[in-house]
Short mmCIF file of C-alpha atoms in Angstrom, two decimals:
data_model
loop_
_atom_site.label_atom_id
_atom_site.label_comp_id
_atom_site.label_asym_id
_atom_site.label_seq_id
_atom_site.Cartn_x
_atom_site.Cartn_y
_atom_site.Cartn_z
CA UNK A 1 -38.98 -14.29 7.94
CA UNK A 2 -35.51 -13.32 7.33
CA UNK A 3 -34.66 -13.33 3.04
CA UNK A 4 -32.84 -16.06 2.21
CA UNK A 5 -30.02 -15.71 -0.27
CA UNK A 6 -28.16 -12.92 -1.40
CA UNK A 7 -28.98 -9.18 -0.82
CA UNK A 8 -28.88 -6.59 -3.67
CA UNK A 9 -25.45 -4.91 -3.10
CA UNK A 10 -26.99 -1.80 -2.33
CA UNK A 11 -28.11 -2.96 0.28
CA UNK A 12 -25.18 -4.60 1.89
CA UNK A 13 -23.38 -1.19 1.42
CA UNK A 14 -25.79 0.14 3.89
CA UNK A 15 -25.26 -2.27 6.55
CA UNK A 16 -21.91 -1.23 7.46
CA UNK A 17 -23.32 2.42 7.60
CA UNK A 18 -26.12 1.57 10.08
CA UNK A 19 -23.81 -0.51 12.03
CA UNK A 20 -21.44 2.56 12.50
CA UNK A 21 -24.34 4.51 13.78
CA UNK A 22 -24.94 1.83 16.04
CA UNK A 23 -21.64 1.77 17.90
CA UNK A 24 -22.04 4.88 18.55
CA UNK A 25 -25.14 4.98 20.41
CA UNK A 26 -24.79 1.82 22.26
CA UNK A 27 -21.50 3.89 23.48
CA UNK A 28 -23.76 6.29 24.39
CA UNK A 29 -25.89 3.17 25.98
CA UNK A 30 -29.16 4.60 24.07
CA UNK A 31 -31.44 1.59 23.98
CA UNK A 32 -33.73 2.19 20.97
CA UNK A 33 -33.34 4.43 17.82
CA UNK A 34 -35.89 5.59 15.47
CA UNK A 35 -35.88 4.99 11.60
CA UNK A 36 -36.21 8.24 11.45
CA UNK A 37 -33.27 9.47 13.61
CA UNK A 38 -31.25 6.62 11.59
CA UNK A 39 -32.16 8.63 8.98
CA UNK A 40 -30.86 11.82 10.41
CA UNK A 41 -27.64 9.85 10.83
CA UNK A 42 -27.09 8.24 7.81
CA UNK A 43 -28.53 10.19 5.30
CA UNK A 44 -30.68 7.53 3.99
CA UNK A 45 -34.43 7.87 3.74
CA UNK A 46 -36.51 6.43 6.65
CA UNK A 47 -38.14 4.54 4.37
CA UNK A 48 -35.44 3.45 2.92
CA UNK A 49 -33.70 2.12 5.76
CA UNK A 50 -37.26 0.51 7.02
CA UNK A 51 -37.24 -1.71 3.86
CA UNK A 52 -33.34 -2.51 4.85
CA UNK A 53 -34.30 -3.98 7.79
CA UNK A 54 -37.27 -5.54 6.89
CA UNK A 55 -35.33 -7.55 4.34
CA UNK A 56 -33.61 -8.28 7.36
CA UNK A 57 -36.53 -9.63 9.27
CA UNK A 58 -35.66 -6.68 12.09
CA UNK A 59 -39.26 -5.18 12.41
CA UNK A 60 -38.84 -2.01 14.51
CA UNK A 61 -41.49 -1.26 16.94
CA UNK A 62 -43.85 1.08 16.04
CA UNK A 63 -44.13 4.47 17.40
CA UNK A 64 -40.69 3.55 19.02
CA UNK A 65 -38.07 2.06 16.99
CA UNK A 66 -35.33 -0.57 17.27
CA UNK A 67 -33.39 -2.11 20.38
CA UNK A 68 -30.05 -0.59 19.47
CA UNK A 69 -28.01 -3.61 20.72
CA UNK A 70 -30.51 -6.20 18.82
CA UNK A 71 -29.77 -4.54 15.92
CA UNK A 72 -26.47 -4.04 15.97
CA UNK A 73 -25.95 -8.07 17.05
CA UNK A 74 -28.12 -8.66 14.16
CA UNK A 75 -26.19 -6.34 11.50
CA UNK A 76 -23.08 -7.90 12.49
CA UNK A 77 -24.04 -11.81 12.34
CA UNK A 78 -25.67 -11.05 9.02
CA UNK A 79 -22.28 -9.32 7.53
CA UNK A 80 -20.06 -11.88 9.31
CA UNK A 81 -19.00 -9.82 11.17
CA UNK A 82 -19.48 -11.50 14.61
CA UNK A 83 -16.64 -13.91 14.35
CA UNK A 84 -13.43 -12.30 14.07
CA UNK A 85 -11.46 -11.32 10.49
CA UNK A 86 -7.98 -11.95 9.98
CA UNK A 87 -6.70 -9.05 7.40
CA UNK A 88 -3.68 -8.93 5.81
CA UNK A 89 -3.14 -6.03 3.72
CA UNK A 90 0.26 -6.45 1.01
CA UNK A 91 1.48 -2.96 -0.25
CA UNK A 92 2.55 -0.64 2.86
CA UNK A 93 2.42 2.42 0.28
CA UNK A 94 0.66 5.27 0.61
CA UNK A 95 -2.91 3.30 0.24
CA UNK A 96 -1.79 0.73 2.09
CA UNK A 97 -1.00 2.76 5.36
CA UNK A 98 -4.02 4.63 4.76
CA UNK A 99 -6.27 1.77 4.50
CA UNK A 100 -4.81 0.04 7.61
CA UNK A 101 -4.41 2.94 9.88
CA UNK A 102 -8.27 3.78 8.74
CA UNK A 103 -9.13 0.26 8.83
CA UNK A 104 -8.03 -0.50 12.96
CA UNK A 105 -9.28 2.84 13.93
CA UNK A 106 -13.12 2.65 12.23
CA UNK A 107 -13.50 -0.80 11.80
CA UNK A 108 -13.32 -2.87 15.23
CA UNK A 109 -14.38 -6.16 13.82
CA UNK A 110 -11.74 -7.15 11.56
CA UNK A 111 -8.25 -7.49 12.96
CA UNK A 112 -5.39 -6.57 10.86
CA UNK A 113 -2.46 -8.78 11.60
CA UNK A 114 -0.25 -7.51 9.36
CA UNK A 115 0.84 -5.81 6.44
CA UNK A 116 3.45 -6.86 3.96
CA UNK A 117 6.14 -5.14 1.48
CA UNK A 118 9.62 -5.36 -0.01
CA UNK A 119 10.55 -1.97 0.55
CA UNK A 120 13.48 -1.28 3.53
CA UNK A 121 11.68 2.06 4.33
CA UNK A 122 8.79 -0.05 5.38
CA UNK A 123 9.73 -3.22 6.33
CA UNK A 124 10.25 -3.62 10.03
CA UNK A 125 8.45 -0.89 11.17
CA UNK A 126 4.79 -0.62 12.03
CA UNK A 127 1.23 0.98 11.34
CA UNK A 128 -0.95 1.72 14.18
CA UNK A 129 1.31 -1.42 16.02
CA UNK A 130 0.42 -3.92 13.63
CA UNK A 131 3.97 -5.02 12.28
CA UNK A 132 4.88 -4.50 8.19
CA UNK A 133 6.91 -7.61 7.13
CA UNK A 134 8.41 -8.48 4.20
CA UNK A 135 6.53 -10.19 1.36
CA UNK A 136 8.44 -13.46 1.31
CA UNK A 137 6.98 -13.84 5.20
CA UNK A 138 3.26 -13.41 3.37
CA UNK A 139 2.63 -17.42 3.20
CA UNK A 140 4.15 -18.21 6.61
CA UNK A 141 2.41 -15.85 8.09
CA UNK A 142 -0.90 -16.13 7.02
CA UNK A 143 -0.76 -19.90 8.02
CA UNK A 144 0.50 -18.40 11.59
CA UNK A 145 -2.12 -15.35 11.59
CA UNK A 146 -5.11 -18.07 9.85
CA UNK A 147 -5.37 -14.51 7.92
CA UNK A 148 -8.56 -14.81 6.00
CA UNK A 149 -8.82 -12.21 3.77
CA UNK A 150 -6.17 -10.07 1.53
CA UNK A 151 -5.95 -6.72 0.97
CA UNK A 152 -4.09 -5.60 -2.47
CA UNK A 153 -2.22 -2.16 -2.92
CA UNK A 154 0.88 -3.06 -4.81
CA UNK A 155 1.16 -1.55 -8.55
CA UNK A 156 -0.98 -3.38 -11.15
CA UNK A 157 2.11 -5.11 -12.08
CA UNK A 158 2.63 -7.41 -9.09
CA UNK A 159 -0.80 -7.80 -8.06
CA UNK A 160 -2.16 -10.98 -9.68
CA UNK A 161 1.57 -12.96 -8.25
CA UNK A 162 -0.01 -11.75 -4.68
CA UNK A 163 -3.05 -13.15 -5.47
CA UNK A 164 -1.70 -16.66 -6.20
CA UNK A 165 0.82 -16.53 -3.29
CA UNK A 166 -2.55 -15.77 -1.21
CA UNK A 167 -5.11 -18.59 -2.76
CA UNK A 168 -2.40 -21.06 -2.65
CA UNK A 169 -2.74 -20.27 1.24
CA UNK A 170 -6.15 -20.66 1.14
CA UNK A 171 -7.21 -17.10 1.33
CA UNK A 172 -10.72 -16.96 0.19
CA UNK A 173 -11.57 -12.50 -0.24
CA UNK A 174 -9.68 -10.51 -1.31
CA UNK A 175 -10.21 -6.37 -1.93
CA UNK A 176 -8.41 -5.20 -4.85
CA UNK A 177 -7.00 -1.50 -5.32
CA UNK A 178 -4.82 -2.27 -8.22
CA UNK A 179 -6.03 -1.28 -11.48
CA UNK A 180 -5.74 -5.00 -12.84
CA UNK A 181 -8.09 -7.93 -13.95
CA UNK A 182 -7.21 -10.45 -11.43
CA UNK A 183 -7.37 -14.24 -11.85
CA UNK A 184 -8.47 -16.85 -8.95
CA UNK A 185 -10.32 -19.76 -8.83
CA UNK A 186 -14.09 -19.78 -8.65
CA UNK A 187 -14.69 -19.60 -4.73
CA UNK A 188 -12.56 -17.01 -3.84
CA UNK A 189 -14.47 -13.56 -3.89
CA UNK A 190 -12.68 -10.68 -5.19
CA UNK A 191 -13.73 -7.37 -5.04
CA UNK A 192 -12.11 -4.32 -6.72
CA UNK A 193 -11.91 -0.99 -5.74
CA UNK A 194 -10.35 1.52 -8.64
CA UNK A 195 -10.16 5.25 -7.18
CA UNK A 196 -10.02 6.59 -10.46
CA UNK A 197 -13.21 4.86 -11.77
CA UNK A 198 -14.99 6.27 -8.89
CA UNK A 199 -13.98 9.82 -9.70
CA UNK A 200 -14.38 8.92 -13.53
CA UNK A 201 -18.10 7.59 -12.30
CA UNK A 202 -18.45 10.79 -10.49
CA UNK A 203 -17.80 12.77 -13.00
CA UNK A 204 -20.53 10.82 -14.89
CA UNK A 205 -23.27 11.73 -12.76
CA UNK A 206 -22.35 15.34 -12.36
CA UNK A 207 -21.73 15.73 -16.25
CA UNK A 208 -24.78 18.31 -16.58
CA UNK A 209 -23.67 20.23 -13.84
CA UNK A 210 -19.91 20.37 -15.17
CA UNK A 211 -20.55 20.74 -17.97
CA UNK A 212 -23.23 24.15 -17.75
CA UNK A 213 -19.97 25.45 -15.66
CA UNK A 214 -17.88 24.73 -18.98
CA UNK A 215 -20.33 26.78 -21.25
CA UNK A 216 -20.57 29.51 -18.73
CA UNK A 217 -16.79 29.71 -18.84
CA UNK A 218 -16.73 29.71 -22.62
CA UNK A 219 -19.62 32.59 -22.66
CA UNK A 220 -17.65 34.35 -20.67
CA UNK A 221 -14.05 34.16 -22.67
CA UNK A 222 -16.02 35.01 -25.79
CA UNK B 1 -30.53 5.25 -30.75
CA UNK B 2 -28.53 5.82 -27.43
CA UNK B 3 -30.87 5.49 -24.62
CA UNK B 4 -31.78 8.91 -23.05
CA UNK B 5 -31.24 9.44 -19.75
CA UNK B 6 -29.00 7.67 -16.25
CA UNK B 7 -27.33 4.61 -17.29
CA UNK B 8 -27.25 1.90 -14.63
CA UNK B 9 -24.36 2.68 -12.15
CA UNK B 10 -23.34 -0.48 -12.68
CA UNK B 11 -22.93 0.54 -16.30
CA UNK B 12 -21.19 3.25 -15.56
CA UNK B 13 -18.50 1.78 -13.40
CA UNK B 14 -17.91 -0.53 -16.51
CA UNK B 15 -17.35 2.36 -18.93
CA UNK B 16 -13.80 3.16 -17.12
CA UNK B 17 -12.17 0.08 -17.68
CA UNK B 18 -13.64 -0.51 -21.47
CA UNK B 19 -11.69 2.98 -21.62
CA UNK B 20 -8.35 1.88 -20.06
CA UNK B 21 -8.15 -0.61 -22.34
CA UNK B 22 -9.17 1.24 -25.48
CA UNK B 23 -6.66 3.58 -24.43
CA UNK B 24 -3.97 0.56 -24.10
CA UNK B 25 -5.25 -0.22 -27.71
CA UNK B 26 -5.09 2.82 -29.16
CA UNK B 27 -1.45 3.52 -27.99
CA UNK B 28 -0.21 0.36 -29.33
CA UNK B 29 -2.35 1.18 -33.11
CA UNK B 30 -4.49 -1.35 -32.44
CA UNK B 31 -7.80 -0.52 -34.61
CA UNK B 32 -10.32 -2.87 -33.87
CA UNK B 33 -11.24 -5.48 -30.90
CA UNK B 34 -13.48 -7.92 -30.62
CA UNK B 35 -16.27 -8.49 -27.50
CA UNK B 36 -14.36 -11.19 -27.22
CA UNK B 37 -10.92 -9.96 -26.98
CA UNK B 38 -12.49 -7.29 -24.59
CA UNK B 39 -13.89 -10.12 -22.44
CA UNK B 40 -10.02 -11.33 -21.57
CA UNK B 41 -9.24 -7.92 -20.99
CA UNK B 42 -11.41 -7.11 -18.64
CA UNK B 43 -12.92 -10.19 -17.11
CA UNK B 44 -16.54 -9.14 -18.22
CA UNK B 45 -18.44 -11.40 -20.59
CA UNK B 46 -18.49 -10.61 -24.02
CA UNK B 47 -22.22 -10.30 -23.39
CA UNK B 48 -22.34 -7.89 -21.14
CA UNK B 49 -19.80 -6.03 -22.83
CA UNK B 50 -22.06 -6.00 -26.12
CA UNK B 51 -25.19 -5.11 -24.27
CA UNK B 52 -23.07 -1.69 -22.60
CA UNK B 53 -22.07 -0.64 -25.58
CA UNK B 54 -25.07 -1.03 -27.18
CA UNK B 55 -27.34 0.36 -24.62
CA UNK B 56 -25.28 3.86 -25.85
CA UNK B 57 -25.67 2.84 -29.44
CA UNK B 58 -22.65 1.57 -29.87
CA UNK B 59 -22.98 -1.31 -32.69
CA UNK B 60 -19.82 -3.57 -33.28
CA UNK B 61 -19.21 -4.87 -36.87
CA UNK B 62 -20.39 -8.50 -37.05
CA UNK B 63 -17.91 -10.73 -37.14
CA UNK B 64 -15.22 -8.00 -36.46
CA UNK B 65 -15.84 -5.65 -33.57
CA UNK B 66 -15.08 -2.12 -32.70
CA UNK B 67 -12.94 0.71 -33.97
CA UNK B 68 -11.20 1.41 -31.13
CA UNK B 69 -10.70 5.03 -31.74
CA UNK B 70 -14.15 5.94 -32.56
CA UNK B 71 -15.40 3.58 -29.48
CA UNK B 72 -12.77 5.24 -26.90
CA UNK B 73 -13.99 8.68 -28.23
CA UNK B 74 -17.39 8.44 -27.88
CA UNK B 75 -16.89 6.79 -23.89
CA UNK B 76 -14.78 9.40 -23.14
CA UNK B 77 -18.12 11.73 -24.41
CA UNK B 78 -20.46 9.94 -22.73
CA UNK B 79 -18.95 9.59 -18.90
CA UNK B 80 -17.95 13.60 -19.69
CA UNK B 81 -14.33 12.94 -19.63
CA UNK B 82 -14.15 14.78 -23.33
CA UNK B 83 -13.69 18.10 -21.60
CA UNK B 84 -10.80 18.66 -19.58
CA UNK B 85 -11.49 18.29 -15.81
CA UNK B 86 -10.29 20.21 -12.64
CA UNK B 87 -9.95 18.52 -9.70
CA UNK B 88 -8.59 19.82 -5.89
CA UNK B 89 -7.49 16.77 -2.81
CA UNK B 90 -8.34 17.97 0.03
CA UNK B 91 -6.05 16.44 2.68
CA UNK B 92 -2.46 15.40 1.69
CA UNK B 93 -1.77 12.58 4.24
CA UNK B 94 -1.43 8.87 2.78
CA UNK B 95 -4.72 8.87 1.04
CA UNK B 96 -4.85 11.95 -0.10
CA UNK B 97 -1.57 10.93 -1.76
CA UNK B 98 -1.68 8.02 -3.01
CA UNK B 99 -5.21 8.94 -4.14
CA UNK B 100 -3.11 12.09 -6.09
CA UNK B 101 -0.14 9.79 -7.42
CA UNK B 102 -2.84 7.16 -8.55
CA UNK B 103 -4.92 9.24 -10.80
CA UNK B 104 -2.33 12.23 -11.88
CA UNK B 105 -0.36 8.77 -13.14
CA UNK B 106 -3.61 6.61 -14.57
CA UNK B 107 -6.07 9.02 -15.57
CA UNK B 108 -4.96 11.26 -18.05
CA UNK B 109 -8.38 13.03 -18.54
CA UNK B 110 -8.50 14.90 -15.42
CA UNK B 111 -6.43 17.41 -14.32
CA UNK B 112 -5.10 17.45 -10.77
CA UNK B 113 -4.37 21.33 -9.80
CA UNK B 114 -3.37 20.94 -6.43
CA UNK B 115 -3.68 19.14 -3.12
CA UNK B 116 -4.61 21.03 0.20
CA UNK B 117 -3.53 20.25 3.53
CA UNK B 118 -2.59 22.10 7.28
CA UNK B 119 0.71 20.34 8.10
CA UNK B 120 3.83 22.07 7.78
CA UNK B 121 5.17 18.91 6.20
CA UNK B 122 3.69 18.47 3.32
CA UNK B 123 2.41 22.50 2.42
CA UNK B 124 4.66 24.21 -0.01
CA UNK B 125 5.74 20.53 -1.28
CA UNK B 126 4.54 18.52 -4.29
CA UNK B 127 2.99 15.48 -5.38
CA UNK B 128 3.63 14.04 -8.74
CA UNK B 129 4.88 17.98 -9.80
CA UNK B 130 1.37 19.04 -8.32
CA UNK B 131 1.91 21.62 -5.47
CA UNK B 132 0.43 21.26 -2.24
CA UNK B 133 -0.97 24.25 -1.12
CA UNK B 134 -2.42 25.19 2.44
CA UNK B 135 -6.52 24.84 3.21
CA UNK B 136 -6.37 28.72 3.51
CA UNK B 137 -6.09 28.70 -0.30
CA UNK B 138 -8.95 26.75 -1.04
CA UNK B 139 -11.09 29.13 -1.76
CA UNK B 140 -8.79 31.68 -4.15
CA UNK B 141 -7.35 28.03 -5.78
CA UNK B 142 -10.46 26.72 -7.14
CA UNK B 143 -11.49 29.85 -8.23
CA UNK B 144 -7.80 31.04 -9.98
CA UNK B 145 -7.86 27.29 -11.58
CA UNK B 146 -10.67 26.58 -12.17
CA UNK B 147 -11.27 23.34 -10.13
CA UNK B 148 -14.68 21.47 -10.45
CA UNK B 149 -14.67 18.34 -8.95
CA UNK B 150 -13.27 17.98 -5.21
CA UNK B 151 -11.62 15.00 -3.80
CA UNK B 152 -11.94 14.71 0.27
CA UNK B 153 -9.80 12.85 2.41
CA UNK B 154 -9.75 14.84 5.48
CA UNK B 155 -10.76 13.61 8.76
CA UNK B 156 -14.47 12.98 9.29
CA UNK B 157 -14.74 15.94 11.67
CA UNK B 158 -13.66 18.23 9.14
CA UNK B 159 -14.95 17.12 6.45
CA UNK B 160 -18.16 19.52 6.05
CA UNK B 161 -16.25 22.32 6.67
CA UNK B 162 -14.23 21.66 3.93
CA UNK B 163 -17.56 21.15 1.38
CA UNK B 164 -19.31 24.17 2.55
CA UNK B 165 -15.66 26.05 1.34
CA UNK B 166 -16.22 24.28 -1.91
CA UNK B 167 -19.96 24.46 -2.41
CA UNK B 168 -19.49 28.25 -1.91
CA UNK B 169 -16.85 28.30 -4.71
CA UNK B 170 -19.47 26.46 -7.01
CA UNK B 171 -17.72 22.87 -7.47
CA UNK B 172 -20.31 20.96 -8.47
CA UNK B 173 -19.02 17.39 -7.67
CA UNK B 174 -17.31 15.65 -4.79
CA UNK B 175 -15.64 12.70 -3.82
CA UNK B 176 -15.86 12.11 -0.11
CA UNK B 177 -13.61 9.36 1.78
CA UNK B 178 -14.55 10.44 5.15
CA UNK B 179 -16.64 8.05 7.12
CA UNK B 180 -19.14 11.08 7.78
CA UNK B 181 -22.17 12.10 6.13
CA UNK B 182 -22.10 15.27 4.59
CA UNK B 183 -24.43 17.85 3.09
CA UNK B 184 -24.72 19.91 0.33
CA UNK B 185 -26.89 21.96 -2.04
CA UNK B 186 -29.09 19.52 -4.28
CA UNK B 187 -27.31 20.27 -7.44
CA UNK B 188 -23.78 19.41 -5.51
CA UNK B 189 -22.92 15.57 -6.42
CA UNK B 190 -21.71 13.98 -3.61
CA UNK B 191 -19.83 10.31 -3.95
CA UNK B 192 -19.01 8.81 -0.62
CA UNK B 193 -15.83 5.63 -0.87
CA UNK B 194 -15.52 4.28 2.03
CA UNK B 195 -13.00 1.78 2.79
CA UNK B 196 -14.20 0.10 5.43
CA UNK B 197 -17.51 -0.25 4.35
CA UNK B 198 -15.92 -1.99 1.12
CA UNK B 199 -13.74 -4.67 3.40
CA UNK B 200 -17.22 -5.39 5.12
CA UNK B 201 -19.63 -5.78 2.38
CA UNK B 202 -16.37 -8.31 0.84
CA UNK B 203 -16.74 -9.93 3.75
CA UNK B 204 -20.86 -10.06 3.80
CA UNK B 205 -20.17 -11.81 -0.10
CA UNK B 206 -18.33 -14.11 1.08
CA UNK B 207 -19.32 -15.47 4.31
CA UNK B 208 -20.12 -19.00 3.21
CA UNK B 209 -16.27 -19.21 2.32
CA UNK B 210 -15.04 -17.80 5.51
CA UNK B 211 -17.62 -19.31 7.96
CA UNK B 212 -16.45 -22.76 6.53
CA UNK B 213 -13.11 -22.13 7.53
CA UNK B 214 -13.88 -21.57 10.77
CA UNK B 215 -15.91 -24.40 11.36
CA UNK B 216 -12.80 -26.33 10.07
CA UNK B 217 -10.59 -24.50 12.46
CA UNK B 218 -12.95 -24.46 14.94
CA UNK B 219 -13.32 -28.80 14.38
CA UNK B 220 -9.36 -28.47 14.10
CA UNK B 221 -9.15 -27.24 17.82
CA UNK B 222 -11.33 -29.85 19.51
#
């Protein structure tokens, strides 16, 4: 029987990875895939992504593997993924354009309708021929696109006014780039992303290594 | 006693912000804050905040709080940001550079020496007042400054390429935005962001939310 309730997040990270692999080798049309050939491909134990699936309630067959379009259908009701995503992604910066131009080539189940900013350089043009309007079109237009989830990557300084413009619109996720505590009400799901905590993080879990490089350097000036 | 030993990643991904804030603090001569305070600031409960800081044996004053000098030191010790650190971007398109702009303007403990790219129109430039050099110098760069920690944001199908050239220069630690999974040495630490994967797991967390809008839309249409 399926888990009911919420997975541990590390869990949920893999999905999207499996899913990827997926794709691919229904492209391919390969029916079945091993555990351990998903491990090959993902980098994640076999074991590991057994457990996954299991939590899942998708028991491979054994001595064979999974039905690669049964899982895939599976991975993709179980993310939400099945019914289409409206995105709209506000900030057509740098991260912006790189987020949406990564996000309609990788990611074929959300749909970006649009992107949104106040600069003339951007404004009027397009990314990977999804329009960028201006930000006083963000309300109308995510009535018109029924966009369902928000996509920050304007400086800290502006983000929490784009939040409200979006929740007052109903918006209900929104993914956060901006290095800002944001407020919303209770049912709206925010998540943040902060590039330089994850190369702070990084340099967390790598400290030992780093930092026998730093004495070795120090040796050496001495 | 500070506990010996990994901290929790989640933890870890904490200590950044309580730092950002200290560092707000500090700037402003701001020499002690409460849980509390640091609650508002950076939408964690004061709880959690308390049972961090503790877990690395850092004990507020009852009643008071904590010297924000002495508590912004000893984070900055214990993620390994104490020590100056040299990081290379591979890849200069839009994430590469906003990637740059972000943490050469909100990080000031880690030291961006250069970004790396093959297109004429960006090699020989500069980002932020950091050059751009071309992938060719790689190899002579991160030796001549020094560089320890590696930033990726090339296309997947490079992307390995580009980590061997480091791993044979020694760098120790990577952070990888290419949807591709890459190998290394065991004593190279390798930190894979990956966008999409973030917008889907969002969308996983908050299904409930978005699947009851599209009932209501769905209800709407009939």
């Amino acid at each position: 029987m399926p888990q009911r309730g919420e997975a541990p997040i590390s869990v949920i990270k893999r999905l999207p990875v499996y899913l990827r692999v997926l794709d691919n080798l229904v492209k391919r049309d390969i029916e079945v895939v091993s555990s351990k050939s998903l491990s090959k491909q993902t980098g994640f134990s076999a074991e590991q992504i057994r457990k996954d699936l299991a939590f899942f309630g998708a028991f491979g067959t054994r001595g064979t593997g999974y039905n690669t379009n049964y899982l895939r259908e599976r991975i993709l009701r179980i993310i939400g993924l099945d019914k289409q995503t409206n995105v709209a992604i506000i900030g057509a910066g740098h991260l912006g354009t790189a987020f949406a131009r990564y996000n309609i080539r990788e990611n074929p189940y959300t749909n970006v309708v649009g992107l949104f900013d106040v600069s003339p350089d951007s404004v009027g043009g397009e990314i990977e021929g999804v329009p960028v309007y201006h930000l006083n079109d963000l309300q109308d237009m995510i009535k018109q696109e029924k966009v369902q989830v928000g996509v920050v990557t304007v400086p800290a300084v502006h983000a929490q006014e784009v939040v409200d413009r979006m929740v007052e619109e109903n918006v209900k996720a929104i993914l956060n780039f901006a290095p800002a505590k944001l407020n919303a009400p209770e049912h709206v799901t925010i998540h943040n992303v902060d590039l330089t905590i994850e190369l702070q993080s990084l340099i967390y879990f790598a400290r030992e290594e780093l930092s026998a490089d730093r004495d070795k350097e120090e040796n050496k000036e001495e």
